[in-house]
PDB file of C-alpha atoms in Angstrom:
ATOM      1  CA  UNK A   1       0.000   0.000   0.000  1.00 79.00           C
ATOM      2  CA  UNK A   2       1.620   3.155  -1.171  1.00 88.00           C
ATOM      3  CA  UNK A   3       0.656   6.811  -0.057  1.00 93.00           C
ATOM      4  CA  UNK A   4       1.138  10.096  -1.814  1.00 94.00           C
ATOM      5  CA  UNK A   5       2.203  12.976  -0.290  1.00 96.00           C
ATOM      6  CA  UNK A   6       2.442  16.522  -1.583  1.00 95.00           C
ATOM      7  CA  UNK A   7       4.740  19.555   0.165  1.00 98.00           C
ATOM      8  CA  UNK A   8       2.637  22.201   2.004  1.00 98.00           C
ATOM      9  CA  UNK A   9       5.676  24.741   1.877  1.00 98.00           C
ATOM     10  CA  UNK A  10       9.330  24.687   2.044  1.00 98.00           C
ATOM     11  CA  UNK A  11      12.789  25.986   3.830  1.00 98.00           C
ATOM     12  CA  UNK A  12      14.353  28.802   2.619  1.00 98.00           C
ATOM     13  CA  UNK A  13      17.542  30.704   3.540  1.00 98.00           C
ATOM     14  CA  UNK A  14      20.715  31.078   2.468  1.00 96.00           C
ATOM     15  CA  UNK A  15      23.719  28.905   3.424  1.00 97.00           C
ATOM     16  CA  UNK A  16      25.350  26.043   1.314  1.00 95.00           C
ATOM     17  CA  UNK A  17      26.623  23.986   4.557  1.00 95.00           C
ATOM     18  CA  UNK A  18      23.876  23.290   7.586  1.00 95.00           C
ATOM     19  CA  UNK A  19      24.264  22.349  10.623  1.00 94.00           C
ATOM     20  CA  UNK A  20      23.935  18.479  11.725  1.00 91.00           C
ATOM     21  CA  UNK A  21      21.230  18.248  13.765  1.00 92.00           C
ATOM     22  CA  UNK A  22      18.858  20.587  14.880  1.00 94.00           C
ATOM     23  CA  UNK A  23      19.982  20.411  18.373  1.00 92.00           C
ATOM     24  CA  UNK A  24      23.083  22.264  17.556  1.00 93.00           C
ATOM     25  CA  UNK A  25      21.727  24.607  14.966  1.00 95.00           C
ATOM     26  CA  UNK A  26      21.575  27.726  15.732  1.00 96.00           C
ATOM     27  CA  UNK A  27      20.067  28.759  11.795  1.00 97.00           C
ATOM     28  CA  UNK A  28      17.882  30.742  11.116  1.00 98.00           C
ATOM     29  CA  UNK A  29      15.860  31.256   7.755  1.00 98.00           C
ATOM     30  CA  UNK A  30      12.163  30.815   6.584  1.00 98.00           C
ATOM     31  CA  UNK A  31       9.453  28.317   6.425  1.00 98.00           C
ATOM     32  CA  UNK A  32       7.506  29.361   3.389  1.00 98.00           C
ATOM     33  CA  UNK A  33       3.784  28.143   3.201  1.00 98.00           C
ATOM     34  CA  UNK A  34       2.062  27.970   0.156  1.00 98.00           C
ATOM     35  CA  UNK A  35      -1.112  30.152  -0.272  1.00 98.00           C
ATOM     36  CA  UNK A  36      -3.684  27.345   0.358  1.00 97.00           C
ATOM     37  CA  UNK A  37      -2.684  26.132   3.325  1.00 98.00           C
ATOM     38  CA  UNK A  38      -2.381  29.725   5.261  1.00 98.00           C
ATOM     39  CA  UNK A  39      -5.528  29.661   6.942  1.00 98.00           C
ATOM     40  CA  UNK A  40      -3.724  26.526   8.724  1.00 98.00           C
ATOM     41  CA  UNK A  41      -0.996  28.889  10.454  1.00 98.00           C
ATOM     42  CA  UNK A  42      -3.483  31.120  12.166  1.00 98.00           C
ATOM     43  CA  UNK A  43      -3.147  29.816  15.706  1.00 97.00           C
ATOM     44  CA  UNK A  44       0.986  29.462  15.913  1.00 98.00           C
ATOM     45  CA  UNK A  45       2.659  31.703  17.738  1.00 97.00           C
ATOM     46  CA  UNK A  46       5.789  33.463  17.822  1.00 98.00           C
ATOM     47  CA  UNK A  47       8.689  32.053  20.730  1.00 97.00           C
ATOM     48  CA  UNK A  48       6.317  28.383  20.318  1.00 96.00           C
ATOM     49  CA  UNK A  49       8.432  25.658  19.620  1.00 97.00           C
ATOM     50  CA  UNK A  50       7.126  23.093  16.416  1.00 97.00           C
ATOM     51  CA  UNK A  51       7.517  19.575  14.725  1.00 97.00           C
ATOM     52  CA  UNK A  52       8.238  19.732  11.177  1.00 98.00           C
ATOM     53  CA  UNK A  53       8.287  17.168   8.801  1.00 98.00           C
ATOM     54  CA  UNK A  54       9.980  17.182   5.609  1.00 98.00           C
ATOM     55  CA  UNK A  55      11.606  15.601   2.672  1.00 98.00           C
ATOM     56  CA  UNK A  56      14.766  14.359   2.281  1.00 97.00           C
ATOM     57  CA  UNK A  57      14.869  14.788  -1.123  1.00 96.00           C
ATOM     58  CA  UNK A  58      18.273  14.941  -1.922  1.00 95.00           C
ATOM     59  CA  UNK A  59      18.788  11.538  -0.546  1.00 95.00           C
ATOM     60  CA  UNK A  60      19.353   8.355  -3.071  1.00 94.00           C
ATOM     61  CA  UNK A  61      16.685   5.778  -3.257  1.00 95.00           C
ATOM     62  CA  UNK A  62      16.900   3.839  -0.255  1.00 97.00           C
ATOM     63  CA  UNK A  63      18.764   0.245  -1.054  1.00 97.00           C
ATOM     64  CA  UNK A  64      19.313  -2.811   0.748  1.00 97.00           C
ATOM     65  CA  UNK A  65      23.126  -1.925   1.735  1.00 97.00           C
ATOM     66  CA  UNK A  66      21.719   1.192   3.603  1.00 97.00           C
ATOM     67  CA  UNK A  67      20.043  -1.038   6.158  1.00 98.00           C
ATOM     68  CA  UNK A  68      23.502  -0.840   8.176  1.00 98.00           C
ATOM     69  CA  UNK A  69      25.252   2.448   7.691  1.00 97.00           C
ATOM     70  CA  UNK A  70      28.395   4.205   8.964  1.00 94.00           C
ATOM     71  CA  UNK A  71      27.069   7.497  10.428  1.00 87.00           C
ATOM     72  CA  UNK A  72      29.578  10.245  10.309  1.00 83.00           C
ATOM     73  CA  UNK A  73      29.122  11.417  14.355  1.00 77.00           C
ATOM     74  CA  UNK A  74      29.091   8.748  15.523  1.00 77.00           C
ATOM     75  CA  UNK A  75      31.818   5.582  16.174  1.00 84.00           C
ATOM     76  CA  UNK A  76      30.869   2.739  14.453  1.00 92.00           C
ATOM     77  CA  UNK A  77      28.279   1.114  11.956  1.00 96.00           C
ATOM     78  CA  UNK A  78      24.897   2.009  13.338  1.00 96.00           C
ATOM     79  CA  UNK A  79      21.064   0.558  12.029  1.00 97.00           C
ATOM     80  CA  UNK A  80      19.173   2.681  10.535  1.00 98.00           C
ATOM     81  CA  UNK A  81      16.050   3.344  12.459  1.00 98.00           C
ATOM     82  CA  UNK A  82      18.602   4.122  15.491  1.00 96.00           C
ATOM     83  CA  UNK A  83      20.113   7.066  13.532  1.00 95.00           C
ATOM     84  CA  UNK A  84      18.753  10.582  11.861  1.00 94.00           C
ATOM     85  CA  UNK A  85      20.363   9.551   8.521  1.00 95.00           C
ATOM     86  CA  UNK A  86      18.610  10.955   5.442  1.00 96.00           C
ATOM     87  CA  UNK A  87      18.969   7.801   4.052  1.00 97.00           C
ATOM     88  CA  UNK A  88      16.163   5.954   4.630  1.00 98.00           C
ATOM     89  CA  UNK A  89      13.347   3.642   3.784  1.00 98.00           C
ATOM     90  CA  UNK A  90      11.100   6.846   3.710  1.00 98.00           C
ATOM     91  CA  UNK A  91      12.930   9.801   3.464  1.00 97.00           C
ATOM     92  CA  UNK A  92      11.318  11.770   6.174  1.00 98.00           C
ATOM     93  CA  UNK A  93      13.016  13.847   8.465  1.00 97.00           C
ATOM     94  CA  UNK A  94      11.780  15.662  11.880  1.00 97.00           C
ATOM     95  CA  UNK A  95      13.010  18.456  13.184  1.00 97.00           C
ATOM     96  CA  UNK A  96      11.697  20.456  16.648  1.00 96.00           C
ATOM     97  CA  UNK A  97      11.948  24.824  15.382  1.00 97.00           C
ATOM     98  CA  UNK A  98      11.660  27.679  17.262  1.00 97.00           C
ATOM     99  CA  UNK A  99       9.258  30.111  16.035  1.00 98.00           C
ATOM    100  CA  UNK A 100      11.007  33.853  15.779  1.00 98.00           C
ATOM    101  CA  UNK A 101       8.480  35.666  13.579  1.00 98.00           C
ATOM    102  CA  UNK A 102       5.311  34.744  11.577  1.00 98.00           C
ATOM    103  CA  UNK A 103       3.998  37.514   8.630  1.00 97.00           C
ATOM    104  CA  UNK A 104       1.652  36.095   5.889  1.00 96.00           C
ATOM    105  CA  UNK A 105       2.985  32.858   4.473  1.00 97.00           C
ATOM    106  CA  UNK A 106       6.443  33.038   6.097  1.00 98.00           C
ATOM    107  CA  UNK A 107       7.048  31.721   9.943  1.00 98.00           C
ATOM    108  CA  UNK A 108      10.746  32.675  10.391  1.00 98.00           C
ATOM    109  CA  UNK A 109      12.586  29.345  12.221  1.00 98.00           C
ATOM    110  CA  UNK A 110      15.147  28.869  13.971  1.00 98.00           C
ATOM    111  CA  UNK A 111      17.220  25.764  14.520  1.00 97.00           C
ATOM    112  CA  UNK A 112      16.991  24.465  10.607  1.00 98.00           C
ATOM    113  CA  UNK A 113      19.323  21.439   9.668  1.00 97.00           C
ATOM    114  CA  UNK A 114      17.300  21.118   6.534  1.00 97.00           C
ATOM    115  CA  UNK A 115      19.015  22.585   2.672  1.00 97.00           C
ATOM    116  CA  UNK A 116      17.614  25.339   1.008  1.00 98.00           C
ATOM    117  CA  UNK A 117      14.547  24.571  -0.494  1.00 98.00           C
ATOM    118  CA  UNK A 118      13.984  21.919   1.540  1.00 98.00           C
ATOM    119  CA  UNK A 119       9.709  20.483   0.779  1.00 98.00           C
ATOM    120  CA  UNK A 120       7.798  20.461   3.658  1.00 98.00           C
ATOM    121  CA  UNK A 121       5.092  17.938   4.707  1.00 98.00           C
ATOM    122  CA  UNK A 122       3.777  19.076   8.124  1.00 98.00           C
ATOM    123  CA  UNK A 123       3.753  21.540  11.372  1.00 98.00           C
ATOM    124  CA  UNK A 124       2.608  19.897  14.602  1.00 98.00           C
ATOM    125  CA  UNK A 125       2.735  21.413  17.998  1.00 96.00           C
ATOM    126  CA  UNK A 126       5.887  20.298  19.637  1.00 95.00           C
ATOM    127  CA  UNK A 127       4.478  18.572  23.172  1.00 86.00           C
ATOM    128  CA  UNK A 128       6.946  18.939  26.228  1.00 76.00           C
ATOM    129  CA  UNK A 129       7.440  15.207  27.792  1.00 68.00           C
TER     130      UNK A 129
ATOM    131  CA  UNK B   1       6.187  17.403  -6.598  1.00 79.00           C
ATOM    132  CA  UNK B   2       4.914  14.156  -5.040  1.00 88.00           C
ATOM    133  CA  UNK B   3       6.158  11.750  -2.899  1.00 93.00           C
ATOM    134  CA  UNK B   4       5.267   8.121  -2.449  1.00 94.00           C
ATOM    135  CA  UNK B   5       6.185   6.226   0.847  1.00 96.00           C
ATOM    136  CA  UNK B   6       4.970   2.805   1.918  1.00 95.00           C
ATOM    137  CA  UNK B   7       4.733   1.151   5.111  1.00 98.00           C
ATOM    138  CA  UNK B   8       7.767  -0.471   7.084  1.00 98.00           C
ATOM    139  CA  UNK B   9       5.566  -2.256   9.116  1.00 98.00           C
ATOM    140  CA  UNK B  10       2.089  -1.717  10.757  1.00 98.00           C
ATOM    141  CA  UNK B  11       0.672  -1.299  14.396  1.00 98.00           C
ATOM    142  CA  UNK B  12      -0.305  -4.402  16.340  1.00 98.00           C
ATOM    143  CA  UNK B  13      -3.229  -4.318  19.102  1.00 98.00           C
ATOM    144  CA  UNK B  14      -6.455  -5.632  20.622  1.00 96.00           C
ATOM    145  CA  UNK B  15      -8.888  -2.507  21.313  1.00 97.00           C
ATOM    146  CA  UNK B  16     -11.112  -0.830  19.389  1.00 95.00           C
ATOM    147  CA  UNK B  17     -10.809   2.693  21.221  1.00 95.00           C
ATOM    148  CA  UNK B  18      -7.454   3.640  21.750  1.00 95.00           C
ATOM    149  CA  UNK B  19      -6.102   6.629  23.492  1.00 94.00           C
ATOM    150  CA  UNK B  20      -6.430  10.362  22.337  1.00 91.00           C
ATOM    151  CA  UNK B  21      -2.485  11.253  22.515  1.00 92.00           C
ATOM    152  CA  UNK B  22       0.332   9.199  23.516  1.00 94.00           C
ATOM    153  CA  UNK B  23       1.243  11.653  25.994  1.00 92.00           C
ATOM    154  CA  UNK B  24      -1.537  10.122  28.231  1.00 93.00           C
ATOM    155  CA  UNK B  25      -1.574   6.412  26.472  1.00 95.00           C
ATOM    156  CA  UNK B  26      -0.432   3.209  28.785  1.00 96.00           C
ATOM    157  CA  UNK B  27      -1.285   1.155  25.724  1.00 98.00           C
ATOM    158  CA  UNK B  28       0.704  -1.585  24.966  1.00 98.00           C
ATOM    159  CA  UNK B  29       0.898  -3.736  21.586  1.00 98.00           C
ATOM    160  CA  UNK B  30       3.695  -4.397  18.735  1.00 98.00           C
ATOM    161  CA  UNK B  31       4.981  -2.682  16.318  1.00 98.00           C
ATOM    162  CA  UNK B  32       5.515  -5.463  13.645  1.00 98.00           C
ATOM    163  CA  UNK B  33       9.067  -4.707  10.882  1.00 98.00           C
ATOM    164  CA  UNK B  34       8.379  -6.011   7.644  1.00 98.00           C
ATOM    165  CA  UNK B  35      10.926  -8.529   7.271  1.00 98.00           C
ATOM    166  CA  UNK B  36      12.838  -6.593   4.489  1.00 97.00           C
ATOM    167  CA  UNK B  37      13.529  -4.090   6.935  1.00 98.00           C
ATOM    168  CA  UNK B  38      14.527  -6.271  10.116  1.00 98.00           C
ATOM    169  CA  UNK B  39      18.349  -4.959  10.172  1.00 98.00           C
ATOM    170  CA  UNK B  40      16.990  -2.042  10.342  1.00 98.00           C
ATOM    171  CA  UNK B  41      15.731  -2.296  13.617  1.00 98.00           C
ATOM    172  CA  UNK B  42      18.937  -4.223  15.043  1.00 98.00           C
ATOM    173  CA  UNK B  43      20.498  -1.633  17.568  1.00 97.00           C
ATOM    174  CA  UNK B  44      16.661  -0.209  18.759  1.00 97.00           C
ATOM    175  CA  UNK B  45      17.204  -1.223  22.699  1.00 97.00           C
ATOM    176  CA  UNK B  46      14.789  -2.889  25.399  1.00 98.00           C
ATOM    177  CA  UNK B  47      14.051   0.253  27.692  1.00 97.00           C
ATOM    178  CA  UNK B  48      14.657   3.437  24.677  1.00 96.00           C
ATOM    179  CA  UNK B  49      12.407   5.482  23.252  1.00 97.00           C
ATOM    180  CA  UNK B  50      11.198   6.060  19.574  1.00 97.00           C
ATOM    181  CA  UNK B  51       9.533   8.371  17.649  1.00 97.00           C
ATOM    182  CA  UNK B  52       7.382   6.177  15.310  1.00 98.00           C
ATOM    183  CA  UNK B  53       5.809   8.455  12.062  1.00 98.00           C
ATOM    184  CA  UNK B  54       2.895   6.455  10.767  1.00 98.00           C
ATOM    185  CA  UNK B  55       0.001   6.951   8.702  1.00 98.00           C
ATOM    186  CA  UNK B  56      -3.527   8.178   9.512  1.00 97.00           C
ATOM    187  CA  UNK B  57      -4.902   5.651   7.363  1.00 96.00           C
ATOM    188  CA  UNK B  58      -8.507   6.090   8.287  1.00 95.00           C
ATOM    189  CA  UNK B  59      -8.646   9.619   7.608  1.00 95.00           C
ATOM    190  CA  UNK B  60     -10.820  11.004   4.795  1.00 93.00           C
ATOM    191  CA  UNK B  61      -8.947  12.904   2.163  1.00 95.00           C
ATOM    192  CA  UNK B  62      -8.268  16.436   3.247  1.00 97.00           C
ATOM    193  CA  UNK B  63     -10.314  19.321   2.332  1.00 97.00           C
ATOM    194  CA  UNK B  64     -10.060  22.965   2.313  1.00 97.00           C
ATOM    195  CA  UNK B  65     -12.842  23.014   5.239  1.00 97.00           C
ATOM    196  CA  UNK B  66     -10.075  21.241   7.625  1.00 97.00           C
ATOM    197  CA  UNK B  67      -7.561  24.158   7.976  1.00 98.00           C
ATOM    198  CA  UNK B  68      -9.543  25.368  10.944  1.00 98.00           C
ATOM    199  CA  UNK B  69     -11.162  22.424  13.179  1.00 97.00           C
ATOM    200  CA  UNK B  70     -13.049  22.227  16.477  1.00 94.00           C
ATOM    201  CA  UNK B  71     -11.003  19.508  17.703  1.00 87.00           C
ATOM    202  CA  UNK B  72     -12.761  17.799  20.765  1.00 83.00           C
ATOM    203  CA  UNK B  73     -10.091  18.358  23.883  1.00 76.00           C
ATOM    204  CA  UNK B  74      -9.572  21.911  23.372  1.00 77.00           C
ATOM    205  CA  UNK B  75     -12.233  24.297  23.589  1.00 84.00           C
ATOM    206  CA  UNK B  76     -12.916  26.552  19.960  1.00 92.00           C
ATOM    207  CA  UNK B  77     -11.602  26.240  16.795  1.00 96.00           C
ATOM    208  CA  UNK B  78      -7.671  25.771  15.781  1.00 96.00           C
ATOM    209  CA  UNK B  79      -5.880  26.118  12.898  1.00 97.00           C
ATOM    210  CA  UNK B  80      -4.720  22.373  11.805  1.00 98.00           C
ATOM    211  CA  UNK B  81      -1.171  22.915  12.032  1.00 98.00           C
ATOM    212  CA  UNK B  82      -1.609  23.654  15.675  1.00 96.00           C
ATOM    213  CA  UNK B  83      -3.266  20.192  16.384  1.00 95.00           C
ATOM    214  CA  UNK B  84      -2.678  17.111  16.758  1.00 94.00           C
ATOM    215  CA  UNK B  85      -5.425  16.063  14.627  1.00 95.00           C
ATOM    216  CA  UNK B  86      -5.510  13.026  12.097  1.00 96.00           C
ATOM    217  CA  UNK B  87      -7.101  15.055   9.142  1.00 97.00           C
ATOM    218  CA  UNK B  88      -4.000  16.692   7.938  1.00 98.00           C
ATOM    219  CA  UNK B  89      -3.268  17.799   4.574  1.00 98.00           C
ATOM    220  CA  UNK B  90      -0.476  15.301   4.793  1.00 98.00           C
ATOM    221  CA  UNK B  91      -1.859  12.705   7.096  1.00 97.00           C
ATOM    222  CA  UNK B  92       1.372  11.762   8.397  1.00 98.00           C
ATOM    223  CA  UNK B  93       0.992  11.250  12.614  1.00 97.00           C
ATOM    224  CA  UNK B  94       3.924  11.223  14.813  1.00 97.00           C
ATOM    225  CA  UNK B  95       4.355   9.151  18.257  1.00 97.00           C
ATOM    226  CA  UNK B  96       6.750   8.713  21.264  1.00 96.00           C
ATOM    227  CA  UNK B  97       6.561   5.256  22.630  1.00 97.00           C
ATOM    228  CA  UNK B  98       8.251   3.234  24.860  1.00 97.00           C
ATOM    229  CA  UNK B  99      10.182  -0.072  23.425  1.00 98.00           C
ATOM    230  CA  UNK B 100       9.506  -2.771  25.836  1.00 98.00           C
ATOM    231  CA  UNK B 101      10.671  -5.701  24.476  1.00 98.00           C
ATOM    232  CA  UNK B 102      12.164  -7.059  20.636  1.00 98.00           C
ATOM    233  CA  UNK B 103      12.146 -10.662  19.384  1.00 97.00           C
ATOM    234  CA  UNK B 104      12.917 -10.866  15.678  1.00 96.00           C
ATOM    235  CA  UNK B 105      10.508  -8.794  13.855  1.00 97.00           C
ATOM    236  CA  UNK B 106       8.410  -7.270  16.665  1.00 98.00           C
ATOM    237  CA  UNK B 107       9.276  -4.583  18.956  1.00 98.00           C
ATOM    238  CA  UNK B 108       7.101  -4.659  21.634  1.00 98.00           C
ATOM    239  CA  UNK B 109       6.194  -1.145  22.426  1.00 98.00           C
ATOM    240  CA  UNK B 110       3.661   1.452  24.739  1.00 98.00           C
ATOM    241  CA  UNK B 111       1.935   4.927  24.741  1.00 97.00           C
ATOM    242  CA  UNK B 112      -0.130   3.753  21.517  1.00 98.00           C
ATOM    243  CA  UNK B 113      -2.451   6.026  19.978  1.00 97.00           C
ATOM    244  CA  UNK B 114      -2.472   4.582  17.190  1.00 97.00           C
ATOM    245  CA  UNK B 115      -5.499   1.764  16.312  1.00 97.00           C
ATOM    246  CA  UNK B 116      -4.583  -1.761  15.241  1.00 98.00           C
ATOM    247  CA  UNK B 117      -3.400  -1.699  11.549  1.00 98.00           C
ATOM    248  CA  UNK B 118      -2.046   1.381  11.294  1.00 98.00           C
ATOM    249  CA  UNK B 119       1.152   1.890   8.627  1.00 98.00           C
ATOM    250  CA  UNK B 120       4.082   2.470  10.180  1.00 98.00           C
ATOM    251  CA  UNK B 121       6.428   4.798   7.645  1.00 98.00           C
ATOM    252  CA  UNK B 122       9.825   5.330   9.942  1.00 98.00           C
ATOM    253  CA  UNK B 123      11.063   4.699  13.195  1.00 98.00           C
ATOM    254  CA  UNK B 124      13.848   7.546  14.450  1.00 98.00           C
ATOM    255  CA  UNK B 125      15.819   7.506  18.162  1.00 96.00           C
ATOM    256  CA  UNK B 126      13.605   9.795  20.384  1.00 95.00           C
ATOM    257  CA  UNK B 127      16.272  13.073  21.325  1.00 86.00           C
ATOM    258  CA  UNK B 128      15.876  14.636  24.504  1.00 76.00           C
ATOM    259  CA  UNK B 129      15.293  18.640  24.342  1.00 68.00           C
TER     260      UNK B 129
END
């Protein structure tokens, strides 16, 4: 059973090189929504803290060989649903954002790991455990 | 630009109603690997925490009338990207559980929200804020 998904916006800023992780980003740049979803935005607020999903999609197509990889930070060959690695079955990454600013269709972010132009699938409310 | 992922595996359970958020779930059930995937899942430990993405499968197909919801534990409406709710314009959901135990393909996991069935698209290791 396949599923189709389609971006509702995308990362923008300018740097070449990102940061790792979002943990230890300290980027900031733009989530861009596109005009239909907008109305969705209304109720987030600037200084909240959110989930965003995207798409790796500069990552290969996930092979066999991948199932095992050798993560660069850290020692050793790893599995992959213990890492971040792009490289995955589904090429879906999460990453927690700090909201700075919101005007229109742009939420400025802070904390990206993600390339320029980066697709996004979703915002969810990031929930404290 | 669309994307097409398919499952990893699938939710295992026994109950019909399950809870509303896994922030307040004790239920427990398995998360079943397809077995193309089972290295994969090698170096997830007994005792750790995962973030499991899955797919709101029973969801109907969004509409334009879903950016702003009433959803039923909050009081008034909220814009969807502020929710946790399952009709998304991606329905893509996103869960912390508990891994309990692992023998071959199953990791036995709790804090499901999730019902029985449900597509499971990627596990990730659960990073503390």
């Amino acid at each position: 059973m396949e599923t189709i998904f389609k971006p509702i916006g995308y990362i923008r800023h300018n740097k070449t090189k990102v940061p790792k992780h979002w943990t230890v980003s300290d980027l900031e740049g733009e989530l861009v929504i596109n005009e239909e979803y907008l109305p969705g935005i209304r109720d987030i607020k600037i200084g909240q803290r959110i989930v965003v999903l995207f798409h790796f999609h500069k990552s290969d197509t996930f092979k066999e060989e991948y199932l095992i990889q050798n993560p660069p930070h850290h020692k050793g060959e790893r599995s992959v649903f213990s890492i971040c690695s792009p490289l995955r079955p589904n090429p879906i990454g999460m990453s927690i954002l700090d909201v700075l600013d919101k005007e229109d269709c742009l939420l400025k972010v802070k904390g990206i790991d993600m390339y320029d132009n980066t697709p996004v699938f979703d915002i969810k409310p990031y929930t404290e455990l």
